[in-house]
PDB file of C-alpha atoms in Angstrom:
ATOM      1  CA  MET A  13      20.653  39.741  -7.824  1.00  0.00           C
ATOM      2  CA  ASN A  14      22.591  37.335  -9.999  1.00  0.00           C
ATOM      3  CA  SER A  15      25.462  37.690  -7.658  1.00  0.00           C
ATOM      4  CA  GLU A  16      22.742  37.038  -4.413  1.00  0.00           C
ATOM      5  CA  LYS A  17      21.925  33.797  -6.353  1.00  0.00           C
ATOM      6  CA  LYS A  18      25.160  32.524  -7.400  1.00  0.00           C
ATOM      7  CA  GLU A  19      26.492  33.414  -3.282  1.00  0.00           C
ATOM      8  CA  ARG A  20      23.528  30.839  -2.396  1.00  0.00           C
ATOM      9  CA  ARG A  21      24.228  28.238  -5.032  1.00  0.00           C
ATOM     10  CA  GLU A  22      27.737  28.131  -4.240  1.00  0.00           C
ATOM     11  CA  ALA A  23      26.492  27.996  -0.097  1.00  0.00           C
ATOM     12  CA  GLN A  24      23.565  24.956  -0.538  1.00  0.00           C
ATOM     13  CA  LEU A  25      26.675  23.513  -2.708  1.00  0.00           C
ATOM     14  CA  ALA A  26      28.829  23.613  -0.078  1.00  0.00           C
ATOM     15  CA  LYS A  27      26.240  22.098   2.275  1.00  0.00           C
ATOM     16  CA  LYS A  28      25.691  19.317   0.135  1.00  0.00           C
ATOM     17  CA  ALA A  29      29.517  18.711   0.154  1.00  0.00           C
ATOM     18  CA  GLU A  30      30.037  18.685   3.540  1.00  0.00           C
ATOM     19  CA  THR A  31      26.878  16.317   3.825  1.00  0.00           C
ATOM     20  CA  ILE A  32      27.932  14.201   1.034  1.00  0.00           C
ATOM     21  CA  LYS A  33      31.412  13.790   3.055  1.00  0.00           C
ATOM     22  CA  ALA A  34      30.061  13.314   6.752  1.00  0.00           C
ATOM     23  CA  TYR A  35      28.778  10.525   4.894  1.00  0.00           C
ATOM     24  CA  ALA A  36      31.370   9.099   2.631  1.00  0.00           C
ATOM     25  CA  SER A  37      33.123   5.422   3.063  1.00  0.00           C
ATOM     26  CA  ASP A  38      36.676   5.322   4.294  1.00  0.00           C
ATOM     27  CA  VAL A  39      38.823   4.162   0.601  1.00  0.00           C
ATOM     28  CA  GLN A  40      42.313   3.522   0.856  1.00  0.00           C
ATOM     29  CA  MET A  41      44.287   1.801  -1.828  1.00  0.00           C
ATOM     30  CA  GLU A  42      46.503  -0.250  -0.950  1.00  0.00           C
ATOM     31  CA  SER A  43      48.233  -0.545  -4.427  1.00  0.00           C
ATOM     32  CA  GLU A  44      46.288  -0.321  -8.181  1.00  0.00           C
ATOM     33  CA  THR A  45      44.480  -3.535  -7.426  1.00  0.00           C
ATOM     34  CA  GLN A  46      43.752  -3.646  -3.972  1.00  0.00           C
ATOM     35  CA  LEU A  47      42.114  -1.244  -1.612  1.00  0.00           C
ATOM     36  CA  LEU A  48      39.934  -1.035   1.951  1.00  0.00           C
ATOM     37  CA  ILE A  49      36.681   0.026   1.882  1.00  0.00           C
ATOM     38  CA  ASP A  50      35.622   0.914   5.260  1.00  0.00           C
ATOM     39  CA  GLY A  51      38.484  -1.471   6.494  1.00  0.00           C
ATOM     40  CA  HIS A  52      36.910  -4.364   4.517  1.00  0.00           C
ATOM     41  CA  PRO A  53      39.563  -5.502   1.847  1.00  0.00           C
ATOM     42  CA  TYR A  54      38.552  -6.055  -1.694  1.00  0.00           C
ATOM     43  CA  VAL A  55      40.593  -6.085  -5.237  1.00  0.00           C
ATOM     44  CA  ILE A  56      40.285  -4.646  -8.595  1.00  0.00           C
ATOM     45  CA  GLU A  57      39.035  -7.403 -11.151  1.00  0.00           C
ATOM     46  CA  LYS A  58      37.866  -5.083 -13.963  1.00  0.00           C
ATOM     47  CA  ASN A  59      38.624  -1.518 -14.633  1.00  0.00           C
ATOM     48  CA  PHE A  60      37.092  -1.662 -18.545  1.00  0.00           C
ATOM     49  CA  ARG A  61      37.635   1.859 -19.935  1.00  0.00           C
ATOM     50  CA  ASN A  62      38.854   3.487 -16.730  1.00  0.00           C
ATOM     51  CA  GLY A  63      35.540   3.541 -14.944  1.00  0.00           C
ATOM     52  CA  PHE A  64      37.314   3.322 -11.191  1.00  0.00           C
ATOM     53  CA  ASP A  65      37.159   6.701  -9.310  1.00  0.00           C
ATOM     54  CA  VAL A  66      38.359   6.706  -5.584  1.00  0.00           C
ATOM     55  CA  GLU A  67      36.421   9.584  -4.950  1.00  0.00           C
ATOM     56  CA  LYS A  68      32.785   9.152  -6.061  1.00  0.00           C
ATOM     57  CA  LEU A  69      33.672   5.231  -4.947  1.00  0.00           C
ATOM     58  CA  LYS A  70      33.545   6.972  -1.577  1.00  0.00           C
ATOM     59  CA  GLU A  71      30.202   8.945  -2.120  1.00  0.00           C
ATOM     60  CA  ARG A  72      27.984   6.262  -3.414  1.00  0.00           C
ATOM     61  CA  PHE A  73      29.244   3.534  -1.536  1.00  0.00           C
ATOM     62  CA  SER A  74      26.889   2.111   1.086  1.00  0.00           C
ATOM     63  CA  GLN A  75      27.097  -0.511   3.745  1.00  0.00           C
ATOM     64  CA  ILE A  76      24.627  -2.916   2.084  1.00  0.00           C
ATOM     65  CA  LEU A  77      26.685  -3.591  -0.533  1.00  0.00           C
ATOM     66  CA  THR A  78      28.977  -5.282   1.959  1.00  0.00           C
ATOM     67  CA  LYS A  79      26.787  -8.265   1.620  1.00  0.00           C
ATOM     68  CA  TYR A  80      27.770  -9.201  -2.153  1.00  0.00           C
ATOM     69  CA  ASP A  81      30.853 -11.044  -3.395  1.00  0.00           C
ATOM     70  CA  TYR A  82      30.798  -8.692  -6.441  1.00  0.00           C
ATOM     71  CA  ILE A  83      30.075  -5.203  -7.137  1.00  0.00           C
ATOM     72  CA  VAL A  84      29.889  -3.577 -10.416  1.00  0.00           C
ATOM     73  CA  GLY A  85      29.993   0.016 -10.682  1.00  0.00           C
ATOM     74  CA  ASP A  86      29.005   1.504 -14.032  1.00  0.00           C
ATOM     75  CA  TRP A  87      28.547   5.205 -15.344  1.00  0.00           C
ATOM     76  CA  GLY A  88      25.770   6.660 -17.057  1.00  0.00           C
ATOM     77  CA  TYR A  89      24.899  10.317 -17.630  1.00  0.00           C
ATOM     78  CA  ASP A  90      28.465  11.458 -15.611  1.00  0.00           C
ATOM     79  CA  GLN A  91      26.652   9.477 -12.411  1.00  0.00           C
ATOM     80  CA  LEU A  92      28.175   6.390 -10.774  1.00  0.00           C
ATOM     81  CA  ARG A  93      25.856   3.752  -9.951  1.00  0.00           C
ATOM     82  CA  LEU A  94      26.632   0.739  -7.624  1.00  0.00           C
ATOM     83  CA  HIS A  95      25.222  -2.959  -8.421  1.00  0.00           C
ATOM     84  CA  GLY A  96      26.052  -6.250  -6.193  1.00  0.00           C
ATOM     85  CA  PHE A  97      26.372  -9.298  -7.140  1.00  0.00           C
ATOM     86  CA  TYR A  98      26.722 -12.877  -5.672  1.00  0.00           C
ATOM     87  CA  ALA A  99      29.106 -15.558  -6.422  1.00  0.00           C
ATOM     88  CA  ALA A 100      28.408 -17.836  -9.043  1.00  0.00           C
ATOM     89  CA  ASP A 101      28.098 -21.435  -6.450  1.00  0.00           C
ATOM     90  CA  SER A 102      25.958 -19.302  -4.433  1.00  0.00           C
ATOM     91  CA  LYS A 103      22.765 -19.857  -3.304  1.00  0.00           C
ATOM     92  CA  LYS A 104      21.906 -15.902  -2.127  1.00  0.00           C
ATOM     93  CA  GLY A 105      19.556 -14.254  -3.808  1.00  0.00           C
ATOM     94  CA  PHE A 106      17.999 -14.637  -7.610  1.00  0.00           C
ATOM     95  CA  PRO A 107      19.867 -16.196 -10.697  1.00  0.00           C
ATOM     96  CA  SER A 108      19.484 -12.623 -11.888  1.00  0.00           C
ATOM     97  CA  GLN A 109      21.675 -11.549  -9.005  1.00  0.00           C
ATOM     98  CA  SER A 110      23.889 -13.875 -10.131  1.00  0.00           C
ATOM     99  CA  ILE A 111      28.007 -13.059 -11.397  1.00  0.00           C
ATOM    100  CA  ASP A 112      27.492 -15.229 -14.460  1.00  0.00           C
ATOM    101  CA  HIS A 113      24.488 -12.475 -15.472  1.00  0.00           C
ATOM    102  CA  MET A 114      26.082  -9.386 -15.264  1.00  0.00           C
ATOM    103  CA  GLN A 115      26.367  -9.072 -18.486  1.00  0.00           C
ATOM    104  CA  ASP A 116      22.918  -9.643 -19.177  1.00  0.00           C
ATOM    105  CA  TYR A 117      22.851  -6.422 -16.682  1.00  0.00           C
ATOM    106  CA  LEU A 118      25.312  -4.504 -18.843  1.00  0.00           C
ATOM    107  CA  LEU A 119      23.664  -5.157 -21.631  1.00  0.00           C
ATOM    108  CA  GLU A 120      20.127  -4.590 -20.381  1.00  0.00           C
ATOM    109  CA  TYR A 121      20.350  -2.009 -17.912  1.00  0.00           C
ATOM    110  CA  CYS A 122      23.673  -0.093 -18.607  1.00  0.00           C
ATOM    111  CA  ASN A 123      24.710   2.834 -22.081  1.00  0.00           C
ATOM    112  CA  PHE A 124      26.514   0.590 -24.086  1.00  0.00           C
ATOM    113  CA  GLY A 125      29.539   1.484 -24.272  1.00  0.00           C
ATOM    114  CA  CYS A 126      29.834   2.333 -20.689  1.00  0.00           C
ATOM    115  CA  ALA A 127      32.432   2.633 -18.794  1.00  0.00           C
ATOM    116  CA  TYR A 128      32.601   0.583 -15.547  1.00  0.00           C
ATOM    117  CA  PHE A 129      34.676  -1.754 -13.223  1.00  0.00           C
ATOM    118  CA  VAL A 130      34.034  -5.185 -11.364  1.00  0.00           C
ATOM    119  CA  LEU A 131      35.180  -5.280  -7.349  1.00  0.00           C
ATOM    120  CA  HIS A 132      35.442  -9.001  -5.334  1.00  0.00           C
ATOM    121  CA  ASN A 133      34.889  -8.274  -2.059  1.00  0.00           C
ATOM    122  CA  LEU A 134      37.287 -10.378   0.181  1.00  0.00           C
ATOM    123  CA  ASP A 135      35.496 -10.665   3.528  1.00  0.00           C
ATOM    124  CA  VAL A 136      31.882 -10.520   2.549  1.00  0.00           C
ATOM    125  CA  THR A 137      29.975  -9.935   5.870  1.00  0.00           C
ATOM    126  CA  LYS A 138      26.809 -12.014   6.916  1.00  0.00           C
ATOM    127  CA  PRO A 139      23.593 -10.924   7.966  1.00  0.00           C
ATOM    128  CA  VAL A 140      22.729 -11.517  11.385  1.00  0.00           C
ATOM    129  CA  ARG A 141      20.040 -13.877  12.224  1.00  0.00           C
ATOM    130  CA  LYS A 142      17.969 -13.642  15.175  1.00  0.00           C
ATOM    131  CA  SER A 143      17.899 -16.435  17.576  1.00  0.00           C
ATOM    132  CA  LYS A 144      15.536 -18.740  17.736  1.00  0.00           C
ATOM    133  CA  LYS A 145      14.653 -17.623  21.334  1.00  0.00           C
ATOM    134  CA  HIS A 146      14.552 -14.841  20.255  1.00  0.00           C
ATOM    135  CA  GLN A 147      11.604 -15.501  17.493  1.00  0.00           C
ATOM    136  CA  ASN A 148       9.593 -17.590  20.430  1.00  0.00           C
ATOM    137  CA  ARG A 149       9.690 -14.688  22.404  1.00  0.00           C
ATOM    138  CA  ASN A 150       8.363 -12.251  19.901  1.00  0.00           C
ATOM    139  CA  ASN A 151       5.755 -14.660  18.663  1.00  0.00           C
ATOM    140  CA  ASN A 152       4.480 -15.193  22.686  1.00  0.00           C
ATOM    141  CA  LYS A 153       4.491 -11.162  22.305  1.00  0.00           C
ATOM    142  CA  LYS A 154       2.379 -11.176  19.324  1.00  0.00           C
ATOM    143  CA  LYS A 155       0.311 -14.483  20.647  1.00  0.00           C
ATOM    144  CA  ASN A 156      -0.340 -12.100  24.090  1.00  0.00           C
ATOM    145  CA  ILE A 157      -1.018  -9.182  21.939  1.00  0.00           C
ATOM    146  CA  ASP A 158      -3.954 -10.822  19.933  1.00  0.00           C
ATOM    147  CA  SER A 159      -5.625 -12.359  22.639  1.00  0.00           C
ATOM    148  CA  ASP A 160      -5.764  -8.946  24.426  1.00  0.00           C
ATOM    149  CA  THR A 161      -6.912  -7.418  21.310  1.00  0.00           C
ATOM    150  CA  LYS A 162      -9.776  -9.747  20.685  1.00  0.00           C
ATOM    151  CA  THR A 163     -10.741  -9.334  24.863  1.00  0.00           C
ATOM    152  CA  VAL A 164     -11.292  -5.855  24.302  1.00  0.00           C
ATOM    153  CA  ARG A 165     -13.263  -6.178  21.115  1.00  0.00           C
ATOM    154  CA  ARG A 166     -15.759  -8.051  22.976  1.00  0.00           C
ATOM    155  CA  LYS A 167     -16.105  -5.857  25.666  1.00  0.00           C
ATOM    156  CA  PRO A 168     -17.945  -3.504  24.310  1.00  0.00           C
ATOM    157  CA  ARG A 169     -20.302  -5.689  22.801  1.00  0.00           C
ATOM    158  CA  GLU A 170     -21.213  -6.907  26.169  1.00  0.00           C
ATOM    159  CA  THR A 171     -21.430  -3.248  27.678  1.00  0.00           C
ATOM    160  CA  GLU A 172     -23.670  -2.041  24.507  1.00  0.00           C
ATOM    161  CA  ARG A 173     -26.207  -4.917  25.514  1.00  0.00           C
ATOM    162  CA  LYS A 174     -25.835  -3.922  29.595  1.00  0.00           C
ATOM    163  CA  LYS A 175     -26.323   0.114  28.491  1.00  0.00           C
ATOM    164  CA  LYS A 176     -29.394  -0.599  26.270  1.00  0.00           C
ATOM    165  CA  PRO A 177     -32.926   0.523  27.280  1.00  0.00           C
ATOM    166  CA  TYR A 178     -35.808  -1.902  28.817  1.00  0.00           C
ATOM    167  CA  THR A 179     -38.569  -1.118  25.625  1.00  0.00           C
ATOM    168  CA  SER A 180     -42.211  -1.865  27.566  1.00  0.00           C
ATOM    169  CA  GLU A 181     -44.645  -3.424  25.185  1.00  0.00           C
ATOM    170  CA  LYS A 182     -46.934  -0.805  23.388  1.00  0.00           C
ATOM    171  CA  LYS A 183     -50.588  -2.095  23.624  1.00  0.00           C
ATOM    172  CA  PHE A 184     -52.867  -1.001  21.358  1.00  0.00           C
ATOM    173  CA  GLU A 185     -57.467  -0.954  21.207  1.00  0.00           C
ATOM    174  CA  ILE A 186     -58.565  -2.123  18.719  1.00  0.00           C
ATOM    175  CA  ARG A 187     -62.109  -0.231  18.196  1.00  0.00           C
ATOM    176  CA  GLU A 188     -65.334  -2.318  16.050  1.00  0.00           C
ATOM    177  CA  ARG A 189     -65.449  -0.040  12.567  1.00  0.00           C
ATOM    178  CA  ASN A 190     -68.572   2.554  12.603  1.00  0.00           C
ATOM    179  CA  ASN A 191     -70.925   1.297   9.570  1.00  0.00           C
ATOM    180  CA  ARG A 192     -73.126   4.443   9.648  1.00  0.00           C
ATOM    181  CA  LYS A 193     -71.093   5.794   6.060  1.00  0.00           C
ATOM    182  CA  GLU A 194     -72.639   2.100   4.413  1.00  0.00           C
ATOM    183  CA  ASN A 195     -75.686   2.133   5.878  1.00  0.00           C
ATOM    184  CA  VAL A 196     -75.823   5.862   4.220  1.00  0.00           C
ATOM    185  CA  ALA A 197     -74.177   4.264   1.096  1.00  0.00           C
ATOM    186  CA  VAL A 198     -77.272   1.511   0.764  1.00  0.00           C
ATOM    187  CA  SER A 199     -80.138   3.565   1.857  1.00  0.00           C
ATOM    188  CA  THR A 200     -79.030   6.230  -0.848  1.00  0.00           C
ATOM    189  CA  ILE A 201     -78.838   3.440  -3.557  1.00  0.00           C
ATOM    190  CA  LYS A 202     -82.486   2.221  -2.860  1.00  0.00           C
ATOM    191  CA  ARG A 203     -83.852   5.494  -2.500  1.00  0.00           C
ATOM    192  CA  ASN A 204     -81.984   6.609  -6.390  1.00  0.00           C
ATOM    193  CA  ASN A 205     -83.802   2.853  -7.087  1.00  0.00           C
ATOM    194  CA  THR A 206     -87.536   3.289  -6.211  1.00  0.00           C
ATOM    195  CA  ARG A 207     -86.881   6.430  -7.793  1.00  0.00           C
ATOM    196  CA  LYS A 208     -86.223   5.042 -11.146  1.00  0.00           C
ATOM    197  CA  ARG A 209     -88.797   2.049 -11.125  1.00  0.00           C
ATOM    198  CA  HIS A 210     -91.493   5.173  -9.576  1.00  0.00           C
ATOM    199  CA  PHE A 211     -90.383   6.679 -13.108  1.00  0.00           C
ATOM    200  CA  VAL A 212     -90.445   3.626 -15.285  1.00  0.00           C
ATOM    201  CA  ILE A 213     -93.896   3.239 -13.984  1.00  0.00           C
ATOM    202  CA  ARG A 214     -95.597   6.204 -14.762  1.00  0.00           C
ATOM    203  CA  GLN A 215     -94.772   6.539 -18.512  1.00  0.00           C
ATOM    204  CA  LYS A 216     -95.768   2.929 -19.067  1.00  0.00           C
ATOM    205  CA  ASN A 217     -99.492   4.175 -17.503  1.00  0.00           C
ATOM    206  CA  GLU A 218     -99.043   7.263 -19.777  1.00  0.00           C
ATOM    207  CA  GLN A 219     -99.158   4.996 -22.585  1.00  0.00           C
ATOM    208  CA  LYS A 220    -102.361   3.384 -21.872  1.00  0.00           C
ATOM    209  CA  ASP A 221    -104.635   6.663 -21.088  1.00  0.00           C
ATOM    210  CA  SER A 222    -103.047   7.780 -24.816  1.00  0.00           C
ATOM    211  CA  LYS A 223    -104.630   4.371 -26.285  1.00  0.00           C
ATOM    212  CA  ALA A 224    -107.590   4.986 -24.591  1.00  0.00           C
TER     213      ALA A 224
END
């Protein structure tokens, strides 16, 4: 079992190494301080505690870093991290992305006293901006799409109105109330009242007879 796990682990590491090698950048040293990364010239301006490592730079470098004037590589837990900065006189990015704030970055985000290096990009690639014609075309497409969606949304409402069935008005006949119950109730009350009165009269007659 241990040998199988070891073989699987070695196979995974070999596969990982192949993928890293496939996506790795081409780094060529021209001198001790000058190098080419994917054909673009760079200069090592600072190499604190021998933090510069060519092989790790090949693995970690990304094309998104080519837009920065400076690249700082710092070490933490045996891992190389790359961070881009703009020139001091550049108007790009935020103030924290200026090379003047590199020391603040090292103190706040890096391990204390860690090894690091600074690369100066001599051939900054400018991001390609879209032409106005291309932007106008995209805006026109968006307007057409919005207008189409509006018309599509209105159609179902019209169809729903058409689909609604015709409902005829229901007529109800109003009948007069039957007053039989009320008449019965009144008659019973009258009868009860007459009975009570008749009962009271009998009591008075009996008293007169007893006195006589």
